[in-house]
Amino acid sequence: MIVLGIESTAHTFGVGITDGKKELANEKVTYKTTGGIHPREASQFMGKNAHVVLENALESAGLNIKDIDGIAFARGPGLGPCLRVGGTMALFLAKHYNKPIVGVNHCVAHIEVGKWELGYKDPLVVYVSGANTQILGLAGGRYRIFGETLDIGLGNAIDVLGRSLGLEFPAGPKIESLARNGKRLVELPYTVKGMDLTFSGLLTAAKKLVGKETPENIAFSFQETIFAMLVEVSERALAHTKKREVLLVGGVAQNKRLREMFEKMVKPHNAKFGSPKPEYNGDNGFMIALTGWKMLNSGIAHDKGKLNVLQDWRTNQIEIRW
Ligand code: ATP
Ligand code: FE2
């Protein structure tokens, strides 16, 4: 069975193709901006580029649309106008070529592609992207949320600090390289509430340092504090669940300092640590195709008449049947 997957939750429009064993295609275009994402502008950008990305994916796989056995698309969570670009294309393809269709949860797809690449079976998952910050694990057929942010996502916090420092969006990689040259650790608010996190106090305090401390010291102090908060709750979840694998996924998972902190943390727990390659950590169509493949393969297919996008679709609402 060959499945084509469409990603369009936020800034990336991607089309991936898989046979369930390997990547046959993974093409994308990304909407670039200096401020935050403007949903309508991002969706217009996607609308203009969607057919080219689809054609490129089919061409790089050496396939015709008629060779595809099923269509998957990211149904949520995400920005409504963007989600509808991918959803509309998926529904058109499914109806016109008479293929089964599945709506995939974007967060579950981030997890599934990581498990697939690293060969993990039952990891503690730390999912850190622009909008999301969650610590999860499989229990009773669902990804249960053990801890999460109570306000903004870790990536958003980094991007907002970046904007105050005059950096372009997404600021993650630039904050990371500035932090590498930080010399002084400035004390900043560290807010862990039980298993949950809040970042706004820390962010406000860090923004106040702009102009008083060097950008390097601000980036360094911010990263050390915010990552330590995340690693602390992740360690508690690991000790409690006694899982043997820790999987770090999402855009922020690219950060080398964060990976280093996780590597150190898992050692005394005799757990493995891993994170997917950049192409799979950022938003991409392949992760949607792969998760769609698993869903279709386990007998899940949706009614073509009833598909609507779900802007706020929680990871723990999905039944994991595969
Ligand atoms: P989701 O819909 O899953 O929340 P997303 O739309 O935020 O995803 P991703 O590509 O998963 O998109 O993540 C983007 C985020 O990752 C941005 O906030 C960006 O600043 C951050 N990021 C990217 N590289 C790094 C890095 N090296 N260090 C820290 N953060 C990074
Ligand atoms: Fe994402």
Coordinates of C-alpha atoms and ligand atoms in Angstrom, one line a residue:
M1 CA 0.0 0.0 0.0
I2 CA 1.3 3.4 -1.0
V3 CA 0.1 6.5 0.9
L4 CA 0.4 10.2 0.1
G5 CA 0.4 12.6 3.0
I6 CA -0.2 16.3 3.0
E7 CA 1.0 18.7 5.8
S8 CA -0.3 22.3 6.1
T9 CA -0.8 23.1 9.8
A10 CA 1.2 26.3 10.0
H11 CA 4.1 27.6 7.9
T12 CA 5.0 24.5 5.9
F13 CA 3.1 22.9 3.0
G14 CA 4.5 19.4 2.5
V15 CA 3.7 16.3 0.5
G16 CA 5.3 13.0 1.4
I17 CA 4.8 9.5 0.0
T18 CA 5.6 6.2 1.7
D19 CA 5.0 2.4 1.3
G20 CA 5.1 2.0 5.0
K21 CA 8.8 0.9 4.9
K22 CA 10.6 3.8 3.4
E23 CA 10.4 7.4 2.3
L24 CA 9.5 7.6 -1.4
A25 CA 9.1 11.4 -1.4
N26 CA 9.2 14.3 1.0
E27 CA 8.8 17.7 -0.7
K28 CA 7.9 21.0 0.9
V29 CA 7.8 24.8 0.7
T30 CA 7.9 27.0 3.8
Y31 CA 6.3 30.4 4.3
K32 CA 8.9 32.9 5.6
T33 CA 8.0 35.9 7.7
T34 CA 9.7 38.4 9.9
G35 CA 6.8 38.8 12.4
G36 CA 4.5 36.0 13.7
I37 CA 2.7 33.9 11.2
H38 CA -0.3 35.6 9.6
P39 CA -2.7 32.7 9.0
R40 CA -4.4 34.1 5.8
E41 CA -1.1 35.1 4.2
A42 CA 0.4 31.7 5.0
S43 CA -2.7 29.9 3.5
Q44 CA -2.5 32.0 0.3
F45 CA 1.2 31.1 0.0
M46 CA 0.2 27.5 0.4
G47 CA -2.6 27.7 -2.1
K48 CA -0.2 29.1 -4.7
N49 CA 2.4 26.4 -4.2
A50 CA 0.4 23.3 -3.4
H51 CA 0.1 21.8 -6.9
V52 CA 3.8 22.3 -7.5
V53 CA 4.8 20.5 -4.3
L54 CA 2.3 17.7 -5.2
E55 CA 3.8 17.3 -8.6
N56 CA 7.4 17.4 -7.3
A57 CA 6.6 14.6 -4.7
L58 CA 5.0 12.4 -7.4
E59 CA 7.9 13.0 -9.7
S60 CA 10.6 12.3 -7.1
A61 CA 8.8 9.0 -6.2
G62 CA 8.5 8.2 -9.9
L63 CA 4.8 7.6 -9.4
N64 CA 1.5 8.7 -11.0
I65 CA -1.4 9.8 -8.7
K66 CA -3.2 6.6 -9.9
D67 CA -0.5 4.5 -8.2
I68 CA -1.4 6.0 -4.8
D69 CA -3.6 3.7 -2.6
G70 CA -4.6 6.2 0.1
I71 CA -4.6 9.9 1.0
A72 CA -3.7 11.3 4.4
F73 CA -3.7 14.9 5.5
A74 CA -3.0 16.8 8.7
R75 CA -6.4 17.5 10.1
G76 CA -5.2 19.5 13.1
P77 CA -4.1 21.0 15.4
G78 CA -3.1 24.2 13.5
L79 CA -4.2 27.4 11.8
G80 CA -7.7 27.1 10.3
P81 CA -7.0 28.7 6.9
C82 CA -3.8 26.7 6.4
L83 CA -5.4 23.4 7.5
R84 CA -8.1 23.9 4.9
V85 CA -5.6 24.2 2.0
G86 CA -4.3 20.7 2.7
G87 CA -7.7 19.3 3.7
T88 CA -9.3 20.6 0.5
M89 CA -6.6 19.1 -1.7
A90 CA -6.7 15.8 0.1
L91 CA -10.5 15.6 -0.2
F92 CA -10.4 16.5 -3.9
L93 CA -7.7 13.8 -4.6
A94 CA -9.7 11.2 -2.6
K95 CA -13.0 11.9 -4.3
H96 CA -11.7 12.4 -7.8
Y97 CA -9.4 9.3 -7.9
N98 CA -11.6 7.3 -5.5
K99 CA -9.1 6.6 -2.8
P100 CA -9.6 6.2 1.0
I101 CA -8.8 9.2 3.1
V102 CA -7.6 9.7 6.7
G103 CA -7.2 12.8 8.8
V104 CA -4.0 12.6 10.8
N105 CA -3.2 14.4 14.1
H106 CA -0.1 16.5 13.5
C107 CA 1.4 15.9 17.0
V108 CA 0.9 12.2 16.7
A109 CA 2.7 12.3 13.3
H110 CA 5.7 14.1 14.9
I111 CA 5.9 11.2 17.4
E112 CA 5.4 8.4 14.9
V113 CA 8.1 9.6 12.5
G114 CA 10.5 9.8 15.4
K115 CA 9.7 6.2 16.6
W116 CA 10.0 5.0 13.0
E117 CA 13.4 6.6 12.4
L118 CA 15.0 5.5 15.7
G119 CA 13.3 2.1 15.9
Y120 CA 11.8 2.9 19.3
K121 CA 8.9 0.9 20.6
D122 CA 7.5 2.6 23.7
P123 CA 9.4 5.9 24.4
L124 CA 8.7 8.7 26.8
V125 CA 8.1 11.5 24.2
V126 CA 9.1 15.1 24.7
Y127 CA 7.4 17.1 22.0
V128 CA 8.8 20.7 21.7
S129 CA 7.8 22.9 18.7
G130 CA 6.6 26.4 18.2
A131 CA 3.1 25.9 19.5
N132 CA 3.5 22.7 21.6
T133 CA 5.4 21.6 24.6
Q134 CA 4.3 18.2 25.9
I135 CA 5.7 15.2 27.7
L136 CA 3.8 12.1 26.7
G137 CA 3.8 8.3 26.7
L138 CA 1.6 5.5 25.5
A139 CA -0.7 4.1 28.1
G140 CA -4.0 2.3 27.5
G141 CA -3.9 2.9 23.7
R142 CA -3.4 6.7 23.8
Y143 CA -0.6 9.1 24.1
R144 CA -1.2 10.4 27.7
I145 CA 0.1 13.9 28.5
F146 CA 2.2 13.7 31.7
G147 CA 3.2 17.4 31.6
E148 CA 2.9 20.4 29.4
T149 CA 3.1 24.1 29.1
L150 CA 0.3 26.1 30.7
D151 CA 0.9 29.1 28.5
I152 CA 3.0 29.3 25.3
G153 CA 5.0 26.7 23.5
L154 CA 8.8 26.6 24.0
G155 CA 9.5 27.5 20.3
N156 CA 7.2 30.5 20.5
A157 CA 8.9 31.7 23.7
I158 CA 12.3 31.5 21.8
D159 CA 10.8 33.3 18.8
V160 CA 9.4 36.1 20.9
L161 CA 12.7 36.6 22.7
G162 CA 14.4 36.5 19.2
R163 CA 12.1 39.3 18.0
S164 CA 13.1 41.5 21.0
L165 CA 16.7 40.9 20.0
G166 CA 15.9 41.8 16.4
L167 CA 16.3 38.3 15.0
E168 CA 14.3 36.9 12.1
F169 CA 11.6 34.2 12.6
P170 CA 12.2 31.4 13.4
A171 CA 14.8 32.5 15.9
G172 CA 15.7 29.1 17.4
P173 CA 18.9 28.4 15.4
K174 CA 20.2 32.0 16.0
I175 CA 19.4 32.0 19.7
E176 CA 21.3 28.7 19.8
S177 CA 24.4 30.0 18.2
L178 CA 24.3 33.2 20.3
A179 CA 24.0 31.1 23.5
R180 CA 27.1 29.2 22.6
N181 CA 29.1 32.4 23.2
G182 CA 27.4 33.4 26.4
K183 CA 29.7 34.1 29.3
R184 CA 27.5 35.0 32.2
L185 CA 24.4 33.2 33.6
V186 CA 21.9 35.7 34.7
E187 CA 19.3 34.3 37.1
L188 CA 15.8 34.2 35.6
P189 CA 12.4 33.0 36.8
Y190 CA 12.2 29.2 36.9
T191 CA 8.6 28.1 37.0
V192 CA 7.7 24.4 37.3
K193 CA 4.2 23.7 38.6
G194 CA 3.9 20.1 39.5
M195 CA 4.5 18.4 36.1
D196 CA 3.6 21.5 34.1
L197 CA 5.6 24.5 32.9
T198 CA 5.0 28.2 32.4
F199 CA 7.3 30.3 30.3
S200 CA 5.8 33.8 30.3
G201 CA 7.4 35.1 33.5
L202 CA 10.8 33.9 32.3
L203 CA 10.2 35.5 28.9
T204 CA 9.2 38.9 30.3
A205 CA 12.3 38.9 32.6
A206 CA 14.6 37.9 29.7
K207 CA 13.1 40.6 27.4
K208 CA 13.9 43.2 30.1
L209 CA 17.5 42.3 29.8
V210 CA 17.7 43.5 26.2
G211 CA 20.1 46.5 26.1
K212 CA 21.5 45.7 29.6
E213 CA 23.2 42.4 28.9
T214 CA 24.9 41.2 25.7
P215 CA 22.6 39.2 23.3
E216 CA 24.9 36.2 23.9
N217 CA 24.4 36.3 27.7
I218 CA 20.6 36.8 27.3
A219 CA 20.4 33.8 24.9
F220 CA 22.6 31.7 27.1
S221 CA 20.7 32.4 30.3
F222 CA 17.3 32.0 28.7
Q223 CA 18.2 28.6 27.1
E224 CA 19.9 27.2 30.2
T225 CA 16.8 28.1 32.3
I226 CA 14.0 27.1 30.0
F227 CA 15.7 23.8 29.0
A228 CA 16.5 22.9 32.6
M229 CA 12.7 23.3 33.4
L230 CA 11.8 21.0 30.6
V231 CA 14.5 18.4 31.5
E232 CA 13.4 18.4 35.1
V233 CA 9.8 17.5 34.4
S234 CA 10.9 15.0 31.7
E235 CA 13.2 13.3 34.3
R236 CA 10.3 13.0 36.7
A237 CA 8.1 11.5 34.1
L238 CA 10.9 9.0 33.1
A239 CA 11.4 7.9 36.7
H240 CA 7.7 7.5 37.2
T241 CA 6.9 5.6 34.0
K242 CA 10.2 3.6 34.0
K243 CA 10.3 3.8 30.2
R244 CA 13.6 2.7 28.5
E245 CA 13.6 5.2 25.7
V246 CA 13.3 9.0 25.5
L247 CA 12.4 10.6 22.2
L248 CA 12.8 14.3 21.6
V249 CA 10.7 15.6 18.6
G250 CA 9.5 18.9 17.1
G251 CA 11.3 21.9 15.7
V252 CA 13.1 22.8 19.0
A253 CA 14.5 19.2 19.2
Q254 CA 17.1 20.4 16.7
N255 CA 18.9 22.3 19.5
K256 CA 22.2 20.7 20.3
R257 CA 22.4 22.1 23.8
L258 CA 19.0 20.7 24.6
R259 CA 20.0 17.3 23.2
E260 CA 23.1 17.3 25.3
M261 CA 21.1 18.0 28.5
F262 CA 18.8 15.1 27.7
E263 CA 21.7 12.8 27.0
K264 CA 23.1 13.5 30.4
M265 CA 19.7 13.2 32.1
V266 CA 18.9 9.7 30.7
K267 CA 22.2 8.0 31.7
P268 CA 21.5 7.2 35.4
H269 CA 18.1 5.9 34.3
N270 CA 19.6 3.4 31.8
A271 CA 17.4 4.8 29.1
K272 CA 18.2 5.5 25.5
F273 CA 17.9 9.0 24.1
G274 CA 17.3 9.9 20.5
S275 CA 15.8 12.6 18.2
P276 CA 15.0 12.5 14.4
K277 CA 17.0 14.2 11.7
P278 CA 16.1 17.8 10.9
E279 CA 14.0 16.9 7.8
Y280 CA 11.7 14.9 10.1
N281 CA 11.8 17.2 13.2
G282 CA 10.5 20.2 11.2
D283 CA 7.0 20.0 9.8
N284 CA 6.9 17.7 6.8
G285 CA 4.5 15.6 4.6
F286 CA 6.3 12.3 5.1
M287 CA 5.3 12.1 8.8
I288 CA 1.7 12.6 7.8
A289 CA 2.0 9.9 5.0
L290 CA 3.6 7.5 7.5
T291 CA 1.0 8.0 10.2
G292 CA -1.8 7.8 7.6
W293 CA -0.3 4.5 6.3
K294 CA -0.4 3.1 9.9
M295 CA -4.0 4.2 10.3
L296 CA -5.2 2.9 6.9
N297 CA -3.3 -0.3 7.5
S298 CA -5.1 -0.8 10.8
G299 CA -8.5 -0.3 9.2
I300 CA -9.1 3.3 9.9
A301 CA -10.6 5.3 7.0
H302 CA -12.8 8.3 7.1
D303 CA -16.1 9.2 5.5
K304 CA -15.4 11.5 2.6
G305 CA -18.5 13.6 3.3
K306 CA -17.8 14.5 6.8
L307 CA -14.2 15.7 7.0
N308 CA -13.7 19.0 8.8
V309 CA -10.4 20.4 10.1
L310 CA -9.8 20.4 13.9
Q311 CA -7.8 23.5 15.0
D312 CA -7.5 22.4 18.6
W313 CA -7.1 18.6 18.5
R314 CA -5.4 17.3 21.6
T315 CA -2.8 14.5 21.2
N316 CA -4.6 12.4 23.9
Q317 CA -7.9 12.3 22.0
I318 CA -6.5 9.9 19.4
E319 CA -6.9 6.2 19.8
I320 CA -3.6 4.5 18.8
R321 CA -4.6 1.2 17.2
W322 CA -1.4 0.3 15.5
Ligands
ATP1 P1 3.7 22.5 15.7 O1 2.5 22.7 14.9 O2 4.1 21.0 15.9 O3 3.7 23.3 17.0 P2 5.5 24.3 14.4 O4 4.6 24.8 13.4 O5 5.8 25.2 15.6 O6 5.0 22.9 14.9 P3 8.1 23.1 14.0 O7 8.8 23.1 12.7 O8 7.8 21.8 14.6 O9 6.8 24.0 13.7 O10 8.9 24.0 15.0 C1 9.3 25.4 14.8 C2 9.9 25.9 16.0 O11 11.2 25.3 16.3 C3 10.2 27.4 16.0 O12 9.7 28.1 17.1 C4 11.7 27.5 15.9 O13 12.3 28.7 16.5 C5 12.2 26.3 16.7 N1 13.5 25.9 16.4 C6 14.0 25.5 15.2 N2 15.4 25.2 15.3 C7 15.7 25.4 16.6 C8 16.9 25.3 17.4 N3 18.1 25.0 16.8 N4 16.9 25.6 18.7 C9 15.7 26.0 19.3 N5 14.5 26.1 18.6 C10 14.5 25.8 17.3
FE2_2 FE 5.0 20.7 13.9

